[in-house]
Amino acid sequence: MNYTIFDTPVVNTLARRFSLFMLKLTGWKFEGKMPDIPKFIMIAAPHTSNWDLLYTLFFAFALNVKIYWMGKDAIFRRPFGGVCKWLGGIIIDRSKSNSVVDTMIEALRKNEKLILAVSPSGTRSKVAYWKTGFYHIANGANVPVVLSFLDYRRRAGGIGPVVYPTGDIEEDMKIIREFYSGITGKYPEKAIGTAAVRVKNSK
């Protein structure tokens, strides 16, 4: 995997201090506990604003947790592409979804430790379905899915249940739907409502 800011001791320490300061300044708190699992897919939801990535990174630095995150290719264009990669970003080409899933499965198999953050909605805009690539990656690599969240109503970010894919995506998604039904994004009108979260059988 790419060398990132999390691999630079001095800068990472400064980023951690800054993140702790910013979270305290803005009144955000952490809830839950990071699982003692070496590698997993971490759902980052609901995703309705550019602030989501910033607060996700704040919490990652504050908790001293190294993460990689998947983002659409548009945000990796110049002049910000290099910075995004340094912050742990991995480019996603939506025209090659099967290739992305296979590549991430291979990465999880090869690395002893790897936390991969994925936004299932794939965009800040309102969509009818979550993309299911995160599930296929976890199932293919035989790793769990950890449900993380940013609740702007309560100013709380944290970690929820750990879901081990059974291969029955419909049943597993029921657990995920139930958890996120009580989480409020920055722009709730852009989030997928509980009743609208259905499995789209594409990666």
mmCIF file with all atom_site columns, C-alpha atoms in Angstrom:
data_model
loop_
_atom_site.group_PDB
_atom_site.id
_atom_site.type_symbol
_atom_site.label_atom_id
_atom_site.label_alt_id
_atom_site.label_comp_id
_atom_site.label_asym_id
_atom_site.label_entity_id
_atom_site.label_seq_id
_atom_site.pdbx_PDB_ins_code
_atom_site.Cartn_x
_atom_site.Cartn_y
_atom_site.Cartn_z
_atom_site.occupancy
_atom_site.B_iso_or_equiv
_atom_site.pdbx_formal_charge
_atom_site.auth_seq_id
_atom_site.auth_comp_id
_atom_site.auth_asym_id
_atom_site.auth_atom_id
_atom_site.pdbx_PDB_model_num
ATOM 1   C CA . MET A 1 1   ? 0.000   0.000   0.000   1.00 0.00 ? 1   MET A CA 1
ATOM 2   C CA . ASN A 1 2   ? 1.038   3.620   -0.522  1.00 0.00 ? 2   ASN A CA 1
ATOM 3   C CA . TYR A 1 3   ? 3.247   5.464   1.958   1.00 0.00 ? 3   TYR A CA 1
ATOM 4   C CA . THR A 1 4   ? 0.977   7.924   3.769   1.00 0.00 ? 4   THR A CA 1
ATOM 5   C CA . ILE A 1 5   ? 0.942   10.606  6.443   1.00 0.00 ? 5   ILE A CA 1
ATOM 6   C CA . PHE A 1 6   ? 0.233   7.855   8.980   1.00 0.00 ? 6   PHE A CA 1
ATOM 7   C CA . ASP A 1 7   ? 3.718   6.455   8.255   1.00 0.00 ? 7   ASP A CA 1
ATOM 8   C CA . THR A 1 8   ? 5.516   9.730   9.091   1.00 0.00 ? 8   THR A CA 1
ATOM 9   C CA . PRO A 1 9   ? 6.078   9.794   12.877  1.00 0.00 ? 9   PRO A CA 1
ATOM 10  C CA . VAL A 1 10  ? 6.655   13.533  13.287  1.00 0.00 ? 10  VAL A CA 1
ATOM 11  C CA . VAL A 1 11  ? 3.874   14.735  10.984  1.00 0.00 ? 11  VAL A CA 1
ATOM 12  C CA . ASN A 1 12  ? 1.496   12.069  12.278  1.00 0.00 ? 12  ASN A CA 1
ATOM 13  C CA . THR A 1 13  ? 2.105   13.213  15.854  1.00 0.00 ? 13  THR A CA 1
ATOM 14  C CA . LEU A 1 14  ? 1.419   16.827  14.912  1.00 0.00 ? 14  LEU A CA 1
ATOM 15  C CA . ALA A 1 15  ? -1.709  15.769  13.018  1.00 0.00 ? 15  ALA A CA 1
ATOM 16  C CA . ARG A 1 16  ? -2.908  13.854  16.072  1.00 0.00 ? 16  ARG A CA 1
ATOM 17  C CA . ARG A 1 17  ? -2.499  16.857  18.348  1.00 0.00 ? 17  ARG A CA 1
ATOM 18  C CA . PHE A 1 18  ? -4.241  19.120  15.848  1.00 0.00 ? 18  PHE A CA 1
ATOM 19  C CA . SER A 1 19  ? -7.090  16.627  15.417  1.00 0.00 ? 19  SER A CA 1
ATOM 20  C CA . LEU A 1 20  ? -7.633  16.313  19.161  1.00 0.00 ? 20  LEU A CA 1
ATOM 21  C CA . PHE A 1 21  ? -7.699  20.104  19.401  1.00 0.00 ? 21  PHE A CA 1
ATOM 22  C CA . MET A 1 22  ? -10.179 20.478  16.529  1.00 0.00 ? 22  MET A CA 1
ATOM 23  C CA . LEU A 1 23  ? -12.516 17.788  17.847  1.00 0.00 ? 23  LEU A CA 1
ATOM 24  C CA . LYS A 1 24  ? -12.554 19.451  21.256  1.00 0.00 ? 24  LYS A CA 1
ATOM 25  C CA . LEU A 1 25  ? -13.004 22.903  19.725  1.00 0.00 ? 25  LEU A CA 1
ATOM 26  C CA . THR A 1 26  ? -15.962 21.797  17.606  1.00 0.00 ? 26  THR A CA 1
ATOM 27  C CA . GLY A 1 27  ? -17.542 19.758  20.392  1.00 0.00 ? 27  GLY A CA 1
ATOM 28  C CA . TRP A 1 28  ? -17.251 16.314  18.812  1.00 0.00 ? 28  TRP A CA 1
ATOM 29  C CA . LYS A 1 29  ? -16.897 13.153  20.875  1.00 0.00 ? 29  LYS A CA 1
ATOM 30  C CA . PHE A 1 30  ? -15.958 9.555   20.138  1.00 0.00 ? 30  PHE A CA 1
ATOM 31  C CA . GLU A 1 31  ? -18.284 6.680   20.968  1.00 0.00 ? 31  GLU A CA 1
ATOM 32  C CA . GLY A 1 32  ? -17.614 2.962   20.922  1.00 0.00 ? 32  GLY A CA 1
ATOM 33  C CA . LYS A 1 33  ? -14.296 1.180   20.677  1.00 0.00 ? 33  LYS A CA 1
ATOM 34  C CA . MET A 1 34  ? -11.983 0.315   17.815  1.00 0.00 ? 34  MET A CA 1
ATOM 35  C CA . PRO A 1 35  ? -12.070 -3.472  17.404  1.00 0.00 ? 35  PRO A CA 1
ATOM 36  C CA . ASP A 1 36  ? -8.896  -5.414  18.020  1.00 0.00 ? 36  ASP A CA 1
ATOM 37  C CA . ILE A 1 37  ? -8.931  -6.820  14.505  1.00 0.00 ? 37  ILE A CA 1
ATOM 38  C CA . PRO A 1 38  ? -5.893  -6.488  12.202  1.00 0.00 ? 38  PRO A CA 1
ATOM 39  C CA . LYS A 1 39  ? -7.810  -5.906  8.975   1.00 0.00 ? 39  LYS A CA 1
ATOM 40  C CA . PHE A 1 40  ? -11.354 -5.048  8.042   1.00 0.00 ? 40  PHE A CA 1
ATOM 41  C CA . ILE A 1 41  ? -13.633 -2.961  5.861   1.00 0.00 ? 41  ILE A CA 1
ATOM 42  C CA . MET A 1 42  ? -14.900 0.123   7.667   1.00 0.00 ? 42  MET A CA 1
ATOM 43  C CA . ILE A 1 43  ? -18.165 1.574   6.404   1.00 0.00 ? 43  ILE A CA 1
ATOM 44  C CA . ALA A 1 44  ? -18.079 5.377   6.568   1.00 0.00 ? 44  ALA A CA 1
ATOM 45  C CA . ALA A 1 45  ? -21.682 6.545   6.629   1.00 0.00 ? 45  ALA A CA 1
ATOM 46  C CA . PRO A 1 46  ? -23.827 8.454   6.111   1.00 0.00 ? 46  PRO A CA 1
ATOM 47  C CA . HIS A 1 47  ? -21.853 10.414  3.501   1.00 0.00 ? 47  HIS A CA 1
ATOM 48  C CA . THR A 1 48  ? -23.572 13.702  2.657   1.00 0.00 ? 48  THR A CA 1
ATOM 49  C CA . SER A 1 49  ? -20.793 16.310  2.862   1.00 0.00 ? 49  SER A CA 1
ATOM 50  C CA . ASN A 1 50  ? -17.110 16.952  2.180   1.00 0.00 ? 50  ASN A CA 1
ATOM 51  C CA . TRP A 1 51  ? -16.781 17.475  5.938   1.00 0.00 ? 51  TRP A CA 1
ATOM 52  C CA . ASP A 1 52  ? -17.264 13.730  6.410   1.00 0.00 ? 52  ASP A CA 1
ATOM 53  C CA . LEU A 1 53  ? -13.773 12.886  5.183   1.00 0.00 ? 53  LEU A CA 1
ATOM 54  C CA . LEU A 1 54  ? -12.203 15.613  7.298   1.00 0.00 ? 54  LEU A CA 1
ATOM 55  C CA . TYR A 1 55  ? -13.875 14.432  10.503  1.00 0.00 ? 55  TYR A CA 1
ATOM 56  C CA . THR A 1 56  ? -13.094 10.803  9.656   1.00 0.00 ? 56  THR A CA 1
ATOM 57  C CA . LEU A 1 57  ? -9.419  11.732  9.400   1.00 0.00 ? 57  LEU A CA 1
ATOM 58  C CA . PHE A 1 58  ? -9.621  13.762  12.619  1.00 0.00 ? 58  PHE A CA 1
ATOM 59  C CA . PHE A 1 59  ? -10.918 10.711  14.464  1.00 0.00 ? 59  PHE A CA 1
ATOM 60  C CA . ALA A 1 60  ? -8.354  8.421   12.818  1.00 0.00 ? 60  ALA A CA 1
ATOM 61  C CA . PHE A 1 61  ? -5.481  10.667  13.900  1.00 0.00 ? 61  PHE A CA 1
ATOM 62  C CA . ALA A 1 62  ? -6.960  11.196  17.370  1.00 0.00 ? 62  ALA A CA 1
ATOM 63  C CA . LEU A 1 63  ? -7.253  7.445   17.894  1.00 0.00 ? 63  LEU A CA 1
ATOM 64  C CA . ASN A 1 64  ? -3.847  6.834   16.305  1.00 0.00 ? 64  ASN A CA 1
ATOM 65  C CA . VAL A 1 65  ? -5.403  4.475   13.779  1.00 0.00 ? 65  VAL A CA 1
ATOM 66  C CA . LYS A 1 66  ? -3.955  4.126   10.287  1.00 0.00 ? 66  LYS A CA 1
ATOM 67  C CA . ILE A 1 67  ? -6.635  3.980   7.622   1.00 0.00 ? 67  ILE A CA 1
ATOM 68  C CA . TYR A 1 68  ? -6.883  3.958   3.868   1.00 0.00 ? 68  TYR A CA 1
ATOM 69  C CA . TRP A 1 69  ? -10.001 5.342   2.231   1.00 0.00 ? 69  TRP A CA 1
ATOM 70  C CA . MET A 1 70  ? -11.504 4.837   -1.194  1.00 0.00 ? 70  MET A CA 1
ATOM 71  C CA . GLY A 1 71  ? -12.596 7.871   -3.229  1.00 0.00 ? 71  GLY A CA 1
ATOM 72  C CA . LYS A 1 72  ? -13.832 8.575   -6.743  1.00 0.00 ? 72  LYS A CA 1
ATOM 73  C CA . ASP A 1 73  ? -11.182 9.560   -9.273  1.00 0.00 ? 73  ASP A CA 1
ATOM 74  C CA . ALA A 1 74  ? -12.501 13.141  -9.574  1.00 0.00 ? 74  ALA A CA 1
ATOM 75  C CA . ILE A 1 75  ? -11.070 14.195  -6.203  1.00 0.00 ? 75  ILE A CA 1
ATOM 76  C CA . PHE A 1 76  ? -7.606  12.913  -7.114  1.00 0.00 ? 76  PHE A CA 1
ATOM 77  C CA . ARG A 1 77  ? -7.124  15.346  -9.985  1.00 0.00 ? 77  ARG A CA 1
ATOM 78  C CA . ARG A 1 78  ? -4.500  18.067  -9.833  1.00 0.00 ? 78  ARG A CA 1
ATOM 79  C CA . PRO A 1 79  ? -3.592  19.902  -7.716  1.00 0.00 ? 79  PRO A CA 1
ATOM 80  C CA . PHE A 1 80  ? -5.003  17.798  -4.853  1.00 0.00 ? 80  PHE A CA 1
ATOM 81  C CA . GLY A 1 81  ? -4.318  14.264  -6.081  1.00 0.00 ? 81  GLY A CA 1
ATOM 82  C CA . GLY A 1 82  ? -0.964  13.862  -4.379  1.00 0.00 ? 82  GLY A CA 1
ATOM 83  C CA . VAL A 1 83  ? -2.273  15.237  -1.099  1.00 0.00 ? 83  VAL A CA 1
ATOM 84  C CA . CYS A 1 84  ? -5.271  12.894  -1.147  1.00 0.00 ? 84  CYS A CA 1
ATOM 85  C CA . LYS A 1 85  ? -3.017  9.881   -1.709  1.00 0.00 ? 85  LYS A CA 1
ATOM 86  C CA . TRP A 1 86  ? -0.715  11.038  1.100   1.00 0.00 ? 86  TRP A CA 1
ATOM 87  C CA . LEU A 1 87  ? -3.747  11.201  3.377   1.00 0.00 ? 87  LEU A CA 1
ATOM 88  C CA . GLY A 1 88  ? -4.485  7.546   2.628   1.00 0.00 ? 88  GLY A CA 1
ATOM 89  C CA . GLY A 1 89  ? -6.695  7.921   -0.425  1.00 0.00 ? 89  GLY A CA 1
ATOM 90  C CA . ILE A 1 90  ? -7.105  5.150   -3.000  1.00 0.00 ? 90  ILE A CA 1
ATOM 91  C CA . ILE A 1 91  ? -8.472  6.066   -6.428  1.00 0.00 ? 91  ILE A CA 1
ATOM 92  C CA . ILE A 1 92  ? -11.657 4.319   -7.509  1.00 0.00 ? 92  ILE A CA 1
ATOM 93  C CA . ASP A 1 93  ? -12.444 4.085   -11.215 1.00 0.00 ? 93  ASP A CA 1
ATOM 94  C CA . ARG A 1 94  ? -16.180 3.393   -11.337 1.00 0.00 ? 94  ARG A CA 1
ATOM 95  C CA . SER A 1 95  ? -15.943 2.083   -14.886 1.00 0.00 ? 95  SER A CA 1
ATOM 96  C CA . LYS A 1 96  ? -13.881 -0.836  -13.573 1.00 0.00 ? 96  LYS A CA 1
ATOM 97  C CA . SER A 1 97  ? -15.827 -1.875  -10.472 1.00 0.00 ? 97  SER A CA 1
ATOM 98  C CA . ASN A 1 98  ? -14.990 -5.580  -10.715 1.00 0.00 ? 98  ASN A CA 1
ATOM 99  C CA . SER A 1 99  ? -11.297 -4.749  -11.004 1.00 0.00 ? 99  SER A CA 1
ATOM 100 C CA . VAL A 1 100 ? -11.496 -2.531  -7.910  1.00 0.00 ? 100 VAL A CA 1
ATOM 101 C CA . VAL A 1 101 ? -13.121 -5.283  -5.861  1.00 0.00 ? 101 VAL A CA 1
ATOM 102 C CA . ASP A 1 102 ? -10.525 -7.849  -6.938  1.00 0.00 ? 102 ASP A CA 1
ATOM 103 C CA . THR A 1 103 ? -7.646  -5.436  -6.281  1.00 0.00 ? 103 THR A CA 1
ATOM 104 C CA . MET A 1 104 ? -8.857  -4.624  -2.775  1.00 0.00 ? 104 MET A CA 1
ATOM 105 C CA . ILE A 1 105 ? -9.418  -8.302  -1.975  1.00 0.00 ? 105 ILE A CA 1
ATOM 106 C CA . GLU A 1 106 ? -5.834  -9.010  -3.009  1.00 0.00 ? 106 GLU A CA 1
ATOM 107 C CA . ALA A 1 107 ? -4.544  -6.086  -0.919  1.00 0.00 ? 107 ALA A CA 1
ATOM 108 C CA . LEU A 1 108 ? -6.363  -7.353  2.170   1.00 0.00 ? 108 LEU A CA 1
ATOM 109 C CA . ARG A 1 109 ? -4.989  -10.838 1.637   1.00 0.00 ? 109 ARG A CA 1
ATOM 110 C CA . LYS A 1 110 ? -1.409  -9.608  1.245   1.00 0.00 ? 110 LYS A CA 1
ATOM 111 C CA . ASN A 1 111 ? -1.304  -7.173  4.162   1.00 0.00 ? 111 ASN A CA 1
ATOM 112 C CA . GLU A 1 112 ? -1.228  -8.328  7.776   1.00 0.00 ? 112 GLU A CA 1
ATOM 113 C CA . LYS A 1 113 ? -2.866  -5.083  8.901   1.00 0.00 ? 113 LYS A CA 1
ATOM 114 C CA . LEU A 1 114 ? -5.203  -2.980  6.791   1.00 0.00 ? 114 LEU A CA 1
ATOM 115 C CA . ILE A 1 115 ? -8.217  -0.822  7.585   1.00 0.00 ? 115 ILE A CA 1
ATOM 116 C CA . LEU A 1 116 ? -10.064 0.197   4.448   1.00 0.00 ? 116 LEU A CA 1
ATOM 117 C CA . ALA A 1 117 ? -12.737 2.890   4.813   1.00 0.00 ? 117 ALA A CA 1
ATOM 118 C CA . VAL A 1 118 ? -15.496 2.822   2.212   1.00 0.00 ? 118 VAL A CA 1
ATOM 119 C CA . SER A 1 119 ? -18.525 5.051   1.663   1.00 0.00 ? 119 SER A CA 1
ATOM 120 C CA . PRO A 1 120 ? -21.208 2.686   0.299   1.00 0.00 ? 120 PRO A CA 1
ATOM 121 C CA . SER A 1 121 ? -23.265 5.514   -1.195  1.00 0.00 ? 121 SER A CA 1
ATOM 122 C CA . GLY A 1 122 ? -20.294 6.408   -3.385  1.00 0.00 ? 122 GLY A CA 1
ATOM 123 C CA . THR A 1 123 ? -21.278 10.084  -3.471  1.00 0.00 ? 123 THR A CA 1
ATOM 124 C CA . ARG A 1 124 ? -22.422 13.000  -1.324  1.00 0.00 ? 124 ARG A CA 1
ATOM 125 C CA . SER A 1 125 ? -25.614 13.288  -3.376  1.00 0.00 ? 125 SER A CA 1
ATOM 126 C CA . LYS A 1 126 ? -28.807 11.405  -2.598  1.00 0.00 ? 126 LYS A CA 1
ATOM 127 C CA . VAL A 1 127 ? -28.925 7.998   -4.279  1.00 0.00 ? 127 VAL A CA 1
ATOM 128 C CA . ALA A 1 128 ? -31.491 5.213   -4.363  1.00 0.00 ? 128 ALA A CA 1
ATOM 129 C CA . TYR A 1 129 ? -29.124 2.400   -3.422  1.00 0.00 ? 129 TYR A CA 1
ATOM 130 C CA . TRP A 1 130 ? -25.885 1.748   -1.648  1.00 0.00 ? 130 TRP A CA 1
ATOM 131 C CA . LYS A 1 131 ? -23.175 0.214   -3.796  1.00 0.00 ? 131 LYS A CA 1
ATOM 132 C CA . THR A 1 132 ? -22.332 -3.256  -2.551  1.00 0.00 ? 132 THR A CA 1
ATOM 133 C CA . GLY A 1 133 ? -18.654 -3.353  -3.473  1.00 0.00 ? 133 GLY A CA 1
ATOM 134 C CA . PHE A 1 134 ? -17.673 -3.052  0.202   1.00 0.00 ? 134 PHE A CA 1
ATOM 135 C CA . TYR A 1 135 ? -19.576 -6.251  0.956   1.00 0.00 ? 135 TYR A CA 1
ATOM 136 C CA . HIS A 1 136 ? -18.042 -8.199  -1.928  1.00 0.00 ? 136 HIS A CA 1
ATOM 137 C CA . ILE A 1 137 ? -14.563 -7.066  -0.869  1.00 0.00 ? 137 ILE A CA 1
ATOM 138 C CA . ALA A 1 138 ? -15.101 -8.138  2.739   1.00 0.00 ? 138 ALA A CA 1
ATOM 139 C CA . ASN A 1 139 ? -16.709 -11.425 1.758   1.00 0.00 ? 139 ASN A CA 1
ATOM 140 C CA . GLY A 1 140 ? -14.014 -12.200 -0.805  1.00 0.00 ? 140 GLY A CA 1
ATOM 141 C CA . ALA A 1 141 ? -11.165 -11.370 1.573   1.00 0.00 ? 141 ALA A CA 1
ATOM 142 C CA . ASN A 1 142 ? -12.868 -13.085 4.522   1.00 0.00 ? 142 ASN A CA 1
ATOM 143 C CA . VAL A 1 143 ? -12.678 -9.991  6.722   1.00 0.00 ? 143 VAL A CA 1
ATOM 144 C CA . PRO A 1 144 ? -15.408 -8.314  8.802   1.00 0.00 ? 144 PRO A CA 1
ATOM 145 C CA . VAL A 1 145 ? -17.274 -5.100  8.093   1.00 0.00 ? 145 VAL A CA 1
ATOM 146 C CA . VAL A 1 146 ? -17.022 -2.533  10.894  1.00 0.00 ? 146 VAL A CA 1
ATOM 147 C CA . LEU A 1 147 ? -19.804 0.054   11.023  1.00 0.00 ? 147 LEU A CA 1
ATOM 148 C CA . SER A 1 148 ? -18.440 3.536   11.691  1.00 0.00 ? 148 SER A CA 1
ATOM 149 C CA . PHE A 1 149 ? -20.525 6.677   11.782  1.00 0.00 ? 149 PHE A CA 1
ATOM 150 C CA . LEU A 1 150 ? -20.645 10.462  11.991  1.00 0.00 ? 150 LEU A CA 1
ATOM 151 C CA . ASP A 1 151 ? -23.786 11.704  13.694  1.00 0.00 ? 151 ASP A CA 1
ATOM 152 C CA . TYR A 1 152 ? -23.967 15.466  13.177  1.00 0.00 ? 152 TYR A CA 1
ATOM 153 C CA . ARG A 1 153 ? -27.079 15.853  15.309  1.00 0.00 ? 153 ARG A CA 1
ATOM 154 C CA . ARG A 1 154 ? -25.234 14.622  18.403  1.00 0.00 ? 154 ARG A CA 1
ATOM 155 C CA . ARG A 1 155 ? -21.767 15.672  17.224  1.00 0.00 ? 155 ARG A CA 1
ATOM 156 C CA . ALA A 1 156 ? -20.559 12.136  17.757  1.00 0.00 ? 156 ALA A CA 1
ATOM 157 C CA . GLY A 1 157 ? -18.380 9.899   15.665  1.00 0.00 ? 157 GLY A CA 1
ATOM 158 C CA . GLY A 1 158 ? -17.573 6.340   16.466  1.00 0.00 ? 158 GLY A CA 1
ATOM 159 C CA . ILE A 1 159 ? -17.678 2.627   15.946  1.00 0.00 ? 159 ILE A CA 1
ATOM 160 C CA . GLY A 1 160 ? -20.743 0.412   15.996  1.00 0.00 ? 160 GLY A CA 1
ATOM 161 C CA . PRO A 1 161 ? -21.257 -3.317  15.419  1.00 0.00 ? 161 PRO A CA 1
ATOM 162 C CA . VAL A 1 162 ? -18.866 -5.638  13.635  1.00 0.00 ? 162 VAL A CA 1
ATOM 163 C CA . VAL A 1 163 ? -20.592 -7.608  10.889  1.00 0.00 ? 163 VAL A CA 1
ATOM 164 C CA . TYR A 1 164 ? -19.052 -10.822 9.591   1.00 0.00 ? 164 TYR A CA 1
ATOM 165 C CA . PRO A 1 165 ? -20.322 -11.457 6.042   1.00 0.00 ? 165 PRO A CA 1
ATOM 166 C CA . THR A 1 166 ? -22.222 -14.715 5.754   1.00 0.00 ? 166 THR A CA 1
ATOM 167 C CA . GLY A 1 167 ? -22.613 -14.576 1.995   1.00 0.00 ? 167 GLY A CA 1
ATOM 168 C CA . ASP A 1 168 ? -26.306 -13.772 2.412   1.00 0.00 ? 168 ASP A CA 1
ATOM 169 C CA . ILE A 1 169 ? -26.140 -10.089 1.556   1.00 0.00 ? 169 ILE A CA 1
ATOM 170 C CA . GLU A 1 170 ? -29.859 -9.477  2.090   1.00 0.00 ? 170 GLU A CA 1
ATOM 171 C CA . GLU A 1 171 ? -29.750 -10.715 5.683   1.00 0.00 ? 171 GLU A CA 1
ATOM 172 C CA . ASP A 1 172 ? -26.454 -9.018  6.494   1.00 0.00 ? 172 ASP A CA 1
ATOM 173 C CA . MET A 1 173 ? -27.723 -5.720  5.107   1.00 0.00 ? 173 MET A CA 1
ATOM 174 C CA . LYS A 1 174 ? -30.672 -5.835  7.502   1.00 0.00 ? 174 LYS A CA 1
ATOM 175 C CA . ILE A 1 175 ? -28.234 -5.495  10.402  1.00 0.00 ? 175 ILE A CA 1
ATOM 176 C CA . ILE A 1 176 ? -26.456 -2.632  8.685   1.00 0.00 ? 176 ILE A CA 1
ATOM 177 C CA . ARG A 1 177 ? -29.711 -0.858  7.785   1.00 0.00 ? 177 ARG A CA 1
ATOM 178 C CA . GLU A 1 178 ? -30.987 -1.071  11.339  1.00 0.00 ? 178 GLU A CA 1
ATOM 179 C CA . PHE A 1 179 ? -27.832 0.473   12.768  1.00 0.00 ? 179 PHE A CA 1
ATOM 180 C CA . TYR A 1 180 ? -27.658 3.429   10.391  1.00 0.00 ? 180 TYR A CA 1
ATOM 181 C CA . SER A 1 181 ? -31.369 4.208   10.629  1.00 0.00 ? 181 SER A CA 1
ATOM 182 C CA . GLY A 1 182 ? -30.654 6.227   13.771  1.00 0.00 ? 182 GLY A CA 1
ATOM 183 C CA . ILE A 1 183 ? -27.657 8.177   12.455  1.00 0.00 ? 183 ILE A CA 1
ATOM 184 C CA . THR A 1 184 ? -28.038 11.743  11.152  1.00 0.00 ? 184 THR A CA 1
ATOM 185 C CA . GLY A 1 185 ? -25.678 13.039  8.455   1.00 0.00 ? 185 GLY A CA 1
ATOM 186 C CA . LYS A 1 186 ? -24.763 16.691  7.979   1.00 0.00 ? 186 LYS A CA 1
ATOM 187 C CA . TYR A 1 187 ? -27.395 16.984  5.256   1.00 0.00 ? 187 TYR A CA 1
ATOM 188 C CA . PRO A 1 188 ? -30.104 14.443  6.197   1.00 0.00 ? 188 PRO A CA 1
ATOM 189 C CA . GLU A 1 189 ? -32.074 15.132  3.022   1.00 0.00 ? 189 GLU A CA 1
ATOM 190 C CA . LYS A 1 190 ? -29.202 13.631  1.009   1.00 0.00 ? 190 LYS A CA 1
ATOM 191 C CA . ALA A 1 191 ? -29.009 10.440  3.046   1.00 0.00 ? 191 ALA A CA 1
ATOM 192 C CA . ILE A 1 192 ? -30.748 7.219   2.103   1.00 0.00 ? 192 ILE A CA 1
ATOM 193 C CA . GLY A 1 193 ? -33.807 6.635   4.251   1.00 0.00 ? 193 GLY A CA 1
ATOM 194 C CA . THR A 1 194 ? -34.196 3.340   6.055   1.00 0.00 ? 194 THR A CA 1
ATOM 195 C CA . ALA A 1 195 ? -36.953 2.133   3.725   1.00 0.00 ? 195 ALA A CA 1
ATOM 196 C CA . ALA A 1 196 ? -34.992 3.119   0.630   1.00 0.00 ? 196 ALA A CA 1
ATOM 197 C CA . VAL A 1 197 ? -31.828 1.203   1.497   1.00 0.00 ? 197 VAL A CA 1
ATOM 198 C CA . ARG A 1 198 ? -32.045 -1.815  -0.732  1.00 0.00 ? 198 ARG A CA 1
ATOM 199 C CA . VAL A 1 199 ? -29.381 -4.085  -2.100  1.00 0.00 ? 199 VAL A CA 1
ATOM 200 C CA . LYS A 1 200 ? -28.312 -3.269  -5.614  1.00 0.00 ? 200 LYS A CA 1
ATOM 201 C CA . ASN A 1 201 ? -26.815 -6.396  -7.099  1.00 0.00 ? 201 ASN A CA 1
ATOM 202 C CA . SER A 1 202 ? -23.850 -4.759  -8.717  1.00 0.00 ? 202 SER A CA 1
ATOM 203 C CA . LYS A 1 203 ? -20.384 -4.075  -7.438  1.00 0.00 ? 203 LYS A CA 1
#
